Short mmCIF file of N, CA and C in Angstrom, two decimals:
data_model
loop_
_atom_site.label_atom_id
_atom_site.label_comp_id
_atom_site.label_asym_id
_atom_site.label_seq_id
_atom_site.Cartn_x
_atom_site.Cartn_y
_atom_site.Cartn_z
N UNK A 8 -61.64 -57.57 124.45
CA UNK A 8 -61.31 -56.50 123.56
C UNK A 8 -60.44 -55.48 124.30
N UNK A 9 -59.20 -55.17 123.76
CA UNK A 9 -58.14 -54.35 124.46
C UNK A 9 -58.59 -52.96 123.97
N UNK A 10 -58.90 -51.78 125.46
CA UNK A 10 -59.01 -50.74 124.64
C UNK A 10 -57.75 -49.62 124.25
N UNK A 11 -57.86 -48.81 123.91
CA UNK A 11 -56.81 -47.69 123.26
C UNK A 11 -56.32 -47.20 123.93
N UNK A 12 -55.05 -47.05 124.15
CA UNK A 12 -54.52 -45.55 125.35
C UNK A 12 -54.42 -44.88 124.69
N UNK A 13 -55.08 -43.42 124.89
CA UNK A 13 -55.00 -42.57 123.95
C UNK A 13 -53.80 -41.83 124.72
N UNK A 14 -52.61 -40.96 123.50
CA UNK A 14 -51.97 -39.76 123.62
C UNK A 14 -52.43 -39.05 124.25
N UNK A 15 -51.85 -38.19 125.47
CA UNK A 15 -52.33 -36.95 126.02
C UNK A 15 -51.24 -35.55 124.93
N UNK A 16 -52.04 -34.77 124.26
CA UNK A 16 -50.89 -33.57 123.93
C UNK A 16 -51.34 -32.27 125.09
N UNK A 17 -50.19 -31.92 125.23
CA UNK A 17 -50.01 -30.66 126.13
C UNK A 17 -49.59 -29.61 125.44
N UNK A 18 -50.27 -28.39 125.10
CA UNK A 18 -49.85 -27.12 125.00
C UNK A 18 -49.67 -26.23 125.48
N UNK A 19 -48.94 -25.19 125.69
CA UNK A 19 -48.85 -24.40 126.19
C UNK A 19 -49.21 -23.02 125.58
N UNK A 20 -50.26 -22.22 125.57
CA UNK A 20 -50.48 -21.43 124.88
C UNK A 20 -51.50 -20.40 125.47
N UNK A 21 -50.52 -19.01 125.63
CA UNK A 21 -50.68 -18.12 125.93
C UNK A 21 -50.31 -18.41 127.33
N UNK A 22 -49.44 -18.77 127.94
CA UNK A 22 -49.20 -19.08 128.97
C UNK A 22 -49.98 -19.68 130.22
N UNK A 23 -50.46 -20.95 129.58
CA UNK A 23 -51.82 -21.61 130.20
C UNK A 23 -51.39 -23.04 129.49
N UNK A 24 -51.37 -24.13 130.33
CA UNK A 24 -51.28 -25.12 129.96
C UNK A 24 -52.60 -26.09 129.48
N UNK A 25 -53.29 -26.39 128.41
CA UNK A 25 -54.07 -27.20 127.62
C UNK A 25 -53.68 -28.16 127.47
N UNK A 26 -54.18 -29.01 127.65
CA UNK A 26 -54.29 -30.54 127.34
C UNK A 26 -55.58 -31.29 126.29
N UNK A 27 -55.11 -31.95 125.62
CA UNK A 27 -56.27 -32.63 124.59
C UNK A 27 -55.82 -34.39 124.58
N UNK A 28 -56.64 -34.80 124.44
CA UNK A 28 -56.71 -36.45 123.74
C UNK A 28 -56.32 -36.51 122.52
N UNK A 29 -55.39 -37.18 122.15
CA UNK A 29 -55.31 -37.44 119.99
C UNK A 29 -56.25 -38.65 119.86
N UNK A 30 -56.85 -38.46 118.69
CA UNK A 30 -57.19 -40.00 118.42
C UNK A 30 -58.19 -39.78 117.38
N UNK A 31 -58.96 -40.68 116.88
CA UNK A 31 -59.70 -39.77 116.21
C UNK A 31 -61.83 -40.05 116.52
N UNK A 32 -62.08 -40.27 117.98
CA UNK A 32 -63.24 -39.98 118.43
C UNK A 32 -63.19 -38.75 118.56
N UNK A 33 -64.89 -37.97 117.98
CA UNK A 33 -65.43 -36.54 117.81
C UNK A 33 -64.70 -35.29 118.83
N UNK A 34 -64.26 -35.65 119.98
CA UNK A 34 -63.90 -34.84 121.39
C UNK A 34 -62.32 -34.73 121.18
N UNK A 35 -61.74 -35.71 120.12
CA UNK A 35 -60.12 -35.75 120.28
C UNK A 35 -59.36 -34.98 119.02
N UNK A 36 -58.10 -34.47 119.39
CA UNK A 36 -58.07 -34.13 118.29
C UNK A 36 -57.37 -34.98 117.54
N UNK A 37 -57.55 -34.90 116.32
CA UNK A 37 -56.92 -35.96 115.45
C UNK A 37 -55.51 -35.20 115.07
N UNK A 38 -54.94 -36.47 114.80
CA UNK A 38 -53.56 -36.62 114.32
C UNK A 38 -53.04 -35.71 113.20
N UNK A 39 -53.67 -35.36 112.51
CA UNK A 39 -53.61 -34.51 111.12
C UNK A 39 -54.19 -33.16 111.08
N UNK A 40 -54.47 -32.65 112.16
CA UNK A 40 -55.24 -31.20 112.62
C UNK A 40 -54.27 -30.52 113.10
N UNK A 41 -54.22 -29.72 112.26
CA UNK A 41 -53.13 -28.54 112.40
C UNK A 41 -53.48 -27.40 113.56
N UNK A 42 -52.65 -26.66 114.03
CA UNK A 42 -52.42 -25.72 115.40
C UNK A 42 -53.87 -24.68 114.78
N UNK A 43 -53.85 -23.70 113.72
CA UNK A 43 -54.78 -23.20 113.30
C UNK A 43 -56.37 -23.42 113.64
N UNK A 44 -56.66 -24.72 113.75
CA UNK A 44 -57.54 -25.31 114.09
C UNK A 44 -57.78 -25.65 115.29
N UNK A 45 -57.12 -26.22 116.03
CA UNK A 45 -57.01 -26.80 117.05
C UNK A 45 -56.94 -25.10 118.24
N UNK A 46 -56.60 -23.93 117.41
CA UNK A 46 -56.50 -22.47 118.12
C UNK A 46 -57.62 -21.97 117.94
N UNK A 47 -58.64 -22.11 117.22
CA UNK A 47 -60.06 -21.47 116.65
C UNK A 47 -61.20 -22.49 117.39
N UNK A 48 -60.78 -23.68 116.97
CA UNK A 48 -62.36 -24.16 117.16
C UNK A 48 -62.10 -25.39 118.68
N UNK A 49 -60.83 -25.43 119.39
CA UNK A 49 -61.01 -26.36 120.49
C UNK A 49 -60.99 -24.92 121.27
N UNK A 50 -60.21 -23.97 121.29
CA UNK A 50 -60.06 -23.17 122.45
C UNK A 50 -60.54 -21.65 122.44
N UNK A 51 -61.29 -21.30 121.29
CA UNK A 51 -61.72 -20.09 120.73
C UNK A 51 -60.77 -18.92 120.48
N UNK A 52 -59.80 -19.05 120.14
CA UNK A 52 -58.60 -18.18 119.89
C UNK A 52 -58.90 -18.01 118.51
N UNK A 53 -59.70 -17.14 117.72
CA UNK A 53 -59.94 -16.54 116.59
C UNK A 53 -58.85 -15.64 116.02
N UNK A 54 -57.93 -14.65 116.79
CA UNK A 54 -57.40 -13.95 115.95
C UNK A 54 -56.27 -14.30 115.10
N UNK A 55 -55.95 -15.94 115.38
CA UNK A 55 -55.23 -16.09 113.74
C UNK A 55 -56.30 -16.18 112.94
N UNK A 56 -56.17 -16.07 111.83
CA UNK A 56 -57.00 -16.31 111.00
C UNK A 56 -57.08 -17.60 109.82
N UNK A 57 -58.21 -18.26 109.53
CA UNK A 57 -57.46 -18.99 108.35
C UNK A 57 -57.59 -18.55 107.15
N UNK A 58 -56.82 -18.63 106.50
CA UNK A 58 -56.86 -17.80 105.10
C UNK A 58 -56.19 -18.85 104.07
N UNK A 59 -55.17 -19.09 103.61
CA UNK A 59 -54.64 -19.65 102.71
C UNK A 59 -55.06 -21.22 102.76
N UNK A 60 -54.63 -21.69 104.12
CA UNK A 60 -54.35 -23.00 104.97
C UNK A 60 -53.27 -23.91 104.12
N UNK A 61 -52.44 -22.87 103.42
CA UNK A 61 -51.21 -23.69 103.10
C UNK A 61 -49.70 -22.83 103.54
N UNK A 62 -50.19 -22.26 104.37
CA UNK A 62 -48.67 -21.28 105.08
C UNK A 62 -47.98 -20.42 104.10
N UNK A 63 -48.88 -19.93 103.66
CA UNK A 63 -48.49 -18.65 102.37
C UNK A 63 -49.15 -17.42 102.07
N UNK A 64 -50.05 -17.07 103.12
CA UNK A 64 -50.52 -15.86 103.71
C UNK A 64 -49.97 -15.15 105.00
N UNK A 65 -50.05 -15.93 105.34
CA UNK A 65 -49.60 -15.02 107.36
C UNK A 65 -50.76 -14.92 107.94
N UNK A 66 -51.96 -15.00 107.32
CA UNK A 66 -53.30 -14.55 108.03
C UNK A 66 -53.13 -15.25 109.37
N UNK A 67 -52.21 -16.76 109.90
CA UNK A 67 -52.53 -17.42 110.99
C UNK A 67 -51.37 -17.44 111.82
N UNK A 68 -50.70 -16.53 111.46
CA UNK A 68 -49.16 -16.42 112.15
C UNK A 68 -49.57 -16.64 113.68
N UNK A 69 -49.08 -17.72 114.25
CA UNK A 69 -48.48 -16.96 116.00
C UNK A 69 -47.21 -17.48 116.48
N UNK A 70 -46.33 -17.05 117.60
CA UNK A 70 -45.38 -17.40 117.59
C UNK A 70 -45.19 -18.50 118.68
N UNK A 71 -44.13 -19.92 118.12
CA UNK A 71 -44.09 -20.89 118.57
C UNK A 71 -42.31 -20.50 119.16
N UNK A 72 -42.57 -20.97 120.59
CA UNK A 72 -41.19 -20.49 120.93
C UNK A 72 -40.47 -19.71 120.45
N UNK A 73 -40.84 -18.42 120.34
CA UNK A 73 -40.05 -17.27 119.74
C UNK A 73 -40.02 -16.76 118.30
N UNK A 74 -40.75 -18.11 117.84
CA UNK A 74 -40.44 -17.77 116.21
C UNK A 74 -42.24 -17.52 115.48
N UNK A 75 -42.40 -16.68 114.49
CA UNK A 75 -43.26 -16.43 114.28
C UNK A 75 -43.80 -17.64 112.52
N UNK A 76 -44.68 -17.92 113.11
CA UNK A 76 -44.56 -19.33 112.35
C UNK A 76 -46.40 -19.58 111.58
N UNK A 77 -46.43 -19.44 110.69
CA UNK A 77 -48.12 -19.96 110.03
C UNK A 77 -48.39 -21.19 110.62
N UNK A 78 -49.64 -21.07 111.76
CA UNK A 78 -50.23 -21.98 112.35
C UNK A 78 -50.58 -22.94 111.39
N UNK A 79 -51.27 -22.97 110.47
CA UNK A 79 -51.63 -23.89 109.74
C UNK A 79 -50.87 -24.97 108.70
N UNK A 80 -49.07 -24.30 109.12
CA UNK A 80 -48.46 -25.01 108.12
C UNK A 80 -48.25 -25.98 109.55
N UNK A 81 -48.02 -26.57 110.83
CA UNK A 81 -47.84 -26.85 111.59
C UNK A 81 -48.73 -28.06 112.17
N UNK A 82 -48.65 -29.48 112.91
CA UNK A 82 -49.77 -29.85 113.04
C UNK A 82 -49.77 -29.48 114.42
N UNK A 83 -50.96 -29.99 115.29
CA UNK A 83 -51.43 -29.59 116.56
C UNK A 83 -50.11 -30.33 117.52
N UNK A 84 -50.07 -32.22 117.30
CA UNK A 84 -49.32 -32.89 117.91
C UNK A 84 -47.80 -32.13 117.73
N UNK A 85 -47.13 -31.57 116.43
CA UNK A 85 -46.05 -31.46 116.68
C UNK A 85 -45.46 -30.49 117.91
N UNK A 86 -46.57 -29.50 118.17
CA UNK A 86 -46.33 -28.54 119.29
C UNK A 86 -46.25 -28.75 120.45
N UNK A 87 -46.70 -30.41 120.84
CA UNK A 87 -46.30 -31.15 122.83
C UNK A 87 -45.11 -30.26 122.87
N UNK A 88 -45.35 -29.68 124.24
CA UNK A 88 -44.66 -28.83 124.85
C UNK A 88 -44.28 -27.38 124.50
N UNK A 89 -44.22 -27.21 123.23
CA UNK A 89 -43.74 -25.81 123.00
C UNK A 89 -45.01 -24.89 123.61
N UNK A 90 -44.08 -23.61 123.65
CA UNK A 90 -44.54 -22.16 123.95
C UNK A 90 -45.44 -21.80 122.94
N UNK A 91 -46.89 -21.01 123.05
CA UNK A 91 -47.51 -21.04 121.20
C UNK A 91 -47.96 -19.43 121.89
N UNK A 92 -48.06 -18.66 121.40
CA UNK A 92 -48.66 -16.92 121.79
C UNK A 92 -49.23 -16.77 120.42
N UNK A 93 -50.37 -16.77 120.83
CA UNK A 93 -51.18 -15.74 120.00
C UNK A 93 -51.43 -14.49 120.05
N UNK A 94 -52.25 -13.96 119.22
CA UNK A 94 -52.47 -12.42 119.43
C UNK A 94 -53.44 -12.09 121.13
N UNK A 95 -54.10 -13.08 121.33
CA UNK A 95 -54.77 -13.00 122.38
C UNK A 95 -53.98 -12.54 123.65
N UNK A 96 -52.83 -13.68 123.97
CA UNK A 96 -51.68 -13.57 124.35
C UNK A 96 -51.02 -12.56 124.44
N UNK A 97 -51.23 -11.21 124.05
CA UNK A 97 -50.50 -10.24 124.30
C UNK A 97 -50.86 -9.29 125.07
N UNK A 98 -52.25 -9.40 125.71
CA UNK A 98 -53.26 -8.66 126.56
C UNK A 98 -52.21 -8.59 127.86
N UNK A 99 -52.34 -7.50 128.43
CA UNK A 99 -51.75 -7.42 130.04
C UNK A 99 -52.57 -8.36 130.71
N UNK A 100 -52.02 -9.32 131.33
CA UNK A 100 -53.31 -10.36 132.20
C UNK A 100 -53.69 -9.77 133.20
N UNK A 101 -53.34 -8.93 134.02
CA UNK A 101 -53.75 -8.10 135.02
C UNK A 101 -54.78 -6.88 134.69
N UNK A 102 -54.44 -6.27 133.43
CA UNK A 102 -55.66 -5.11 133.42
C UNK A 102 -56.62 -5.56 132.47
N UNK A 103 -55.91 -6.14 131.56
CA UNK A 103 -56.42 -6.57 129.58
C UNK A 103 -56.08 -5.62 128.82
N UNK A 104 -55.66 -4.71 129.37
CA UNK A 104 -55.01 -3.47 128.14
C UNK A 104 -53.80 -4.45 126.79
N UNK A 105 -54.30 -3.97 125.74
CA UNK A 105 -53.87 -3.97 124.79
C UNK A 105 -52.41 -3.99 124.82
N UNK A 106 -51.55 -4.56 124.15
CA UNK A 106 -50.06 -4.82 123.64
C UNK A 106 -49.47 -3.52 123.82
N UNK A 107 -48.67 -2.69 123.73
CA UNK A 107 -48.25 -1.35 123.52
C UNK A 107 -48.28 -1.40 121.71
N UNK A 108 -47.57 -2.95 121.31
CA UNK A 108 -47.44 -2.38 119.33
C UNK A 108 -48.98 -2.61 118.97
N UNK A 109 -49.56 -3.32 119.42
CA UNK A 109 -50.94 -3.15 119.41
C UNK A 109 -51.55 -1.63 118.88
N UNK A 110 -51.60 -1.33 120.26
CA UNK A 110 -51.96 0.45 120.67
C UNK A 110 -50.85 1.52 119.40
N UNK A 111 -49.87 0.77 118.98
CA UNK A 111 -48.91 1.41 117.87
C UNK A 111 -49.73 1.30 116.66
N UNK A 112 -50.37 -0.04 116.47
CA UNK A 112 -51.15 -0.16 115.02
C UNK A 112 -52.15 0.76 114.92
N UNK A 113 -53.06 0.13 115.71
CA UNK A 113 -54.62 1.40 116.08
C UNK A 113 -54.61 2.79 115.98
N UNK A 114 -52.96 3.68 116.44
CA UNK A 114 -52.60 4.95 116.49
C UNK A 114 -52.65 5.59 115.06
N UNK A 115 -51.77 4.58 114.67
CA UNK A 115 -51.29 4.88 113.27
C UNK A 115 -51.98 4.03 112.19
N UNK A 116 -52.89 3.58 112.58
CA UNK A 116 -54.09 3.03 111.13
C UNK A 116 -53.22 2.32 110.58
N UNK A 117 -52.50 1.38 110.89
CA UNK A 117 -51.54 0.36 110.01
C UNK A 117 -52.30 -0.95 109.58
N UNK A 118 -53.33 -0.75 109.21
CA UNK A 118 -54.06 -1.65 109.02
C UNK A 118 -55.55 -0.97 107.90
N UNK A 119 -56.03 -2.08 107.37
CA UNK A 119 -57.38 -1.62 106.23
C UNK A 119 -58.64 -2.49 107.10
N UNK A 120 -58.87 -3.26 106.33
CA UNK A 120 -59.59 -4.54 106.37
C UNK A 120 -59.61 -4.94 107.75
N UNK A 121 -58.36 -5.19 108.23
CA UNK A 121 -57.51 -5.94 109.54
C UNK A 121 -57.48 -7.46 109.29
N UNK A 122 -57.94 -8.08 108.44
CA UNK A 122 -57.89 -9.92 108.14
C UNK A 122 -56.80 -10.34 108.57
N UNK A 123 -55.44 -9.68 107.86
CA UNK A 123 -54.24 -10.09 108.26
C UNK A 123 -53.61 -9.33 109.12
N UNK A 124 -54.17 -8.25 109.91
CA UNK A 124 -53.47 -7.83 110.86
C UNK A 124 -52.79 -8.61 112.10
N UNK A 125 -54.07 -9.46 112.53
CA UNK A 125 -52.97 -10.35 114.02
C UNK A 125 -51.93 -10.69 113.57
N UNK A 126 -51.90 -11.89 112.23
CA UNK A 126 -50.36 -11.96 111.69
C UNK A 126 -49.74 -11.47 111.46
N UNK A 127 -49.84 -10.30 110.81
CA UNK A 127 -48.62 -9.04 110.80
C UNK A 127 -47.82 -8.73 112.04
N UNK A 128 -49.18 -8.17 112.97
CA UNK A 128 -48.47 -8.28 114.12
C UNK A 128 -47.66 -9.16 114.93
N UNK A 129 -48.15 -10.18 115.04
CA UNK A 129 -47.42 -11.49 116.03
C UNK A 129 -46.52 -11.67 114.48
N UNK A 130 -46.15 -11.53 113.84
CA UNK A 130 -44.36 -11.45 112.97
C UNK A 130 -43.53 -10.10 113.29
N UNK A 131 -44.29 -9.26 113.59
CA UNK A 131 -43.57 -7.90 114.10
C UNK A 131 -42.90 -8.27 115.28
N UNK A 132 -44.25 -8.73 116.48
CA UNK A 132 -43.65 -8.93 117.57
C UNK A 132 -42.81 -10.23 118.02
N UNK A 133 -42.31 -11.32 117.07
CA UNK A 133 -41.56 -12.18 117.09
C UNK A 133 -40.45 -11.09 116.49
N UNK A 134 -39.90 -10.59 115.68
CA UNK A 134 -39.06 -9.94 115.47
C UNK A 134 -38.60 -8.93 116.49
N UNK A 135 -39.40 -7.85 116.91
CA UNK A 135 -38.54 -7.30 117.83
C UNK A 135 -38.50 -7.90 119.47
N UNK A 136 -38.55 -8.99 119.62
CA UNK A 136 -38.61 -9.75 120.83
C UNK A 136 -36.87 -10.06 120.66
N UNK A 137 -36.98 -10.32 119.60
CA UNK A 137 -35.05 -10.78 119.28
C UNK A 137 -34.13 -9.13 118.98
N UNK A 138 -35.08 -8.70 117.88
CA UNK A 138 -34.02 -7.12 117.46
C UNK A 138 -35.31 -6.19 117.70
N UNK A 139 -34.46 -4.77 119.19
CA UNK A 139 -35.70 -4.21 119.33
C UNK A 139 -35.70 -2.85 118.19
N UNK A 140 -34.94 -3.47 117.80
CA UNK A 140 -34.52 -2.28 116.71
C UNK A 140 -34.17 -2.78 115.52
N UNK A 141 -35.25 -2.96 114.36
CA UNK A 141 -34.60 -3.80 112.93
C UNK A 141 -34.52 -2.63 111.70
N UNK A 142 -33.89 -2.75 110.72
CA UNK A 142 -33.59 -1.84 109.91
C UNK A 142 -35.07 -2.23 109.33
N UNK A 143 -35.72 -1.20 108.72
CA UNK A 143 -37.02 -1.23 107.14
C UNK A 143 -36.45 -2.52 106.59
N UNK A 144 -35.65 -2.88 106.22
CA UNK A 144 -35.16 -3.90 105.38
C UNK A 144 -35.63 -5.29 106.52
N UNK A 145 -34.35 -5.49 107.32
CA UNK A 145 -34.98 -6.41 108.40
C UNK A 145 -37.00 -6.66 108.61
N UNK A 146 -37.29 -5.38 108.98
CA UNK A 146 -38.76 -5.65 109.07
C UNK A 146 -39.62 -6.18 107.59
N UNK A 147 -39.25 -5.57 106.52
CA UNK A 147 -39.74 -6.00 105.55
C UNK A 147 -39.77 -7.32 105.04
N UNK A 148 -38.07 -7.79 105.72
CA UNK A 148 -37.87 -9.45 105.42
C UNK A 148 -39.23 -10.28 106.60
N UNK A 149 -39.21 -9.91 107.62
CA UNK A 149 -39.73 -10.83 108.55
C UNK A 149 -41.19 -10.50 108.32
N UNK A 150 -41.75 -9.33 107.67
CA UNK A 150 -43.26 -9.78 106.80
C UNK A 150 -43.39 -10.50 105.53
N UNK A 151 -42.26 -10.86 104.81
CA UNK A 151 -42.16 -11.74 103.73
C UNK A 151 -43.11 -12.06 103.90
N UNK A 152 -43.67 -13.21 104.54
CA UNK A 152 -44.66 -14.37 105.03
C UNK A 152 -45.97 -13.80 105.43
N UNK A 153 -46.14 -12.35 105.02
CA UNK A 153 -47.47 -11.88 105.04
C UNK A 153 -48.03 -11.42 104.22
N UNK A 154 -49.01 -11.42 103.62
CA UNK A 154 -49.91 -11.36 102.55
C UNK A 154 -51.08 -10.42 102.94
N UNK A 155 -51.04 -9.09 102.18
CA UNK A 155 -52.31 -8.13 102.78
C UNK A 155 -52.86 -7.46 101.60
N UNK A 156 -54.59 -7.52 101.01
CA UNK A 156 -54.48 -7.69 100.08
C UNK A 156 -55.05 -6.14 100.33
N UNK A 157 -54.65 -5.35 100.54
CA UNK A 157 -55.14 -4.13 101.07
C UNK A 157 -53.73 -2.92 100.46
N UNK A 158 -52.65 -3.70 100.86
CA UNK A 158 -51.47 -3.07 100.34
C UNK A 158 -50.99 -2.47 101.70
N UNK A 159 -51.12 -2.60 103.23
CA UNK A 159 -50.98 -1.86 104.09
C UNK A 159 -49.20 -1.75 104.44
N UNK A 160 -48.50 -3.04 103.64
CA UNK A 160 -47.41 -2.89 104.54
C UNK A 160 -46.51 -1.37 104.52
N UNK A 161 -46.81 -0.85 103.80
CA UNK A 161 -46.23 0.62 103.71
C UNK A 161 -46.20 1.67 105.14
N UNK A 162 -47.62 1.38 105.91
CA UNK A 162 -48.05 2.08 107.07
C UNK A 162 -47.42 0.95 108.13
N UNK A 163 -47.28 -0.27 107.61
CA UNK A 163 -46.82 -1.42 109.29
C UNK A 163 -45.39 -0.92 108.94
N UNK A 164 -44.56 -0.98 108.02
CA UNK A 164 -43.13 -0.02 107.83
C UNK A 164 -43.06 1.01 108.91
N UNK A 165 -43.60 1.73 108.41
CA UNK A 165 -43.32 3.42 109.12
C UNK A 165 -44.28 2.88 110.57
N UNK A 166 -45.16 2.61 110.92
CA UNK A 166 -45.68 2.47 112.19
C UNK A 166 -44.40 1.59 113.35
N UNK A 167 -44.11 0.68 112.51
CA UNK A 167 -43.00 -0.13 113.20
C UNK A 167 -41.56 0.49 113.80
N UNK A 168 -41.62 1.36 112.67
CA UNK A 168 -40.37 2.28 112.71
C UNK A 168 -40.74 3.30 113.71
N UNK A 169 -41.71 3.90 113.47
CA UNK A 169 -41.80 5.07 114.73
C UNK A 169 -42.14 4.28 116.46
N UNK A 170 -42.80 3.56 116.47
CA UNK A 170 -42.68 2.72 117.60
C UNK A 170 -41.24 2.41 118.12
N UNK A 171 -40.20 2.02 117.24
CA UNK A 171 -39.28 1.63 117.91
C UNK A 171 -37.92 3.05 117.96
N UNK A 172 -38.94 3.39 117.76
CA UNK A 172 -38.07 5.62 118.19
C UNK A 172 -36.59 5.74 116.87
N UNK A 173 -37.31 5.01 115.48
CA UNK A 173 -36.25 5.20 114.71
C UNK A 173 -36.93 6.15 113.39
N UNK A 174 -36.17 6.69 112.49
CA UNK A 174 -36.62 7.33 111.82
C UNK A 174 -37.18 6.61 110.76
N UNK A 175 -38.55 7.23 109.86
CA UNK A 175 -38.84 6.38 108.24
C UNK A 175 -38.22 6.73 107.33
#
């Protein structure tokens, strides 16, 4: 009886390289298990969230090589090799202090509930990683993909805006 070579996938996430088995014994992850999952329950990275699990909330946003992307529309395998940052990921690794837009949300209460806050954020901070300066318009486009049933984006607007030393 010939046995299986299983796939090794490699991630990279939060700047730490992970490795998993694909396959589908209990320990591996299977082929059809999306990043969302594979971020919560193999490696305890909770602050995406799952919410929709069809990539039409933002609750699970994190950013995959630069781009801020719904974990759950994504599978685990397609990510071998890419860059993945979560909200976790934004901690100073040296002290653990908080993000600076982090410390921007918390200041300014840009948030209710917070369910969809990590995603808000990790789409903020995929955006100004590219423009450190986006017009209200710009920022409003790149929360498209967030869903807050609280109504907060009004305060992530103006919080975003005063963080990046522009006027509301």
């Amino acid at each position: 009886m010939k046995t299986e070579q299983k796939q090794i996938l490699t991630l990279c996430v939060n700047g730490r390289e992970r490795r998993f088995t694909v396959g589908r014994d209990p320990c591996d992850v299977p082929p059809s298990e999306t990043l969302v999952h594979t971020l919560r329950d193999r490696l305890g990275l909770t602050a995406a969230k799952l919410g929709c699990d069809q990539g039409a909330c933002g609750a699970c946003t994190v950013i995959i090589d630069g781009e801020a992307v719904p974990s759950c529309s994504v599978l685990s395998v397609e990510c071998e090799g890419k860059s993945i940052t979560t909200l976790e990921g934004l901690e100073d690794p040296v002290t653990g202090a908080i993000d600076p837009l982090q410390q921007a949300f918390l200041d300014n209460t840009a948030f209710q509930c917070g369910y969809c806050s990590p995603g808000v954020i990790m789409a903020v901070k995929a955006l100004l990683d590219k423009n450190p300066k986006p017009t209200a318009e710009e920022l409003q486009e790149a929360l498209s993909g967030n869903y807050c049933r609280c109504g907060t984006h009004h305060q992530v607007v103006e919080t975003v805006m005063r963080f990046t030393g522009q006027e509301v």
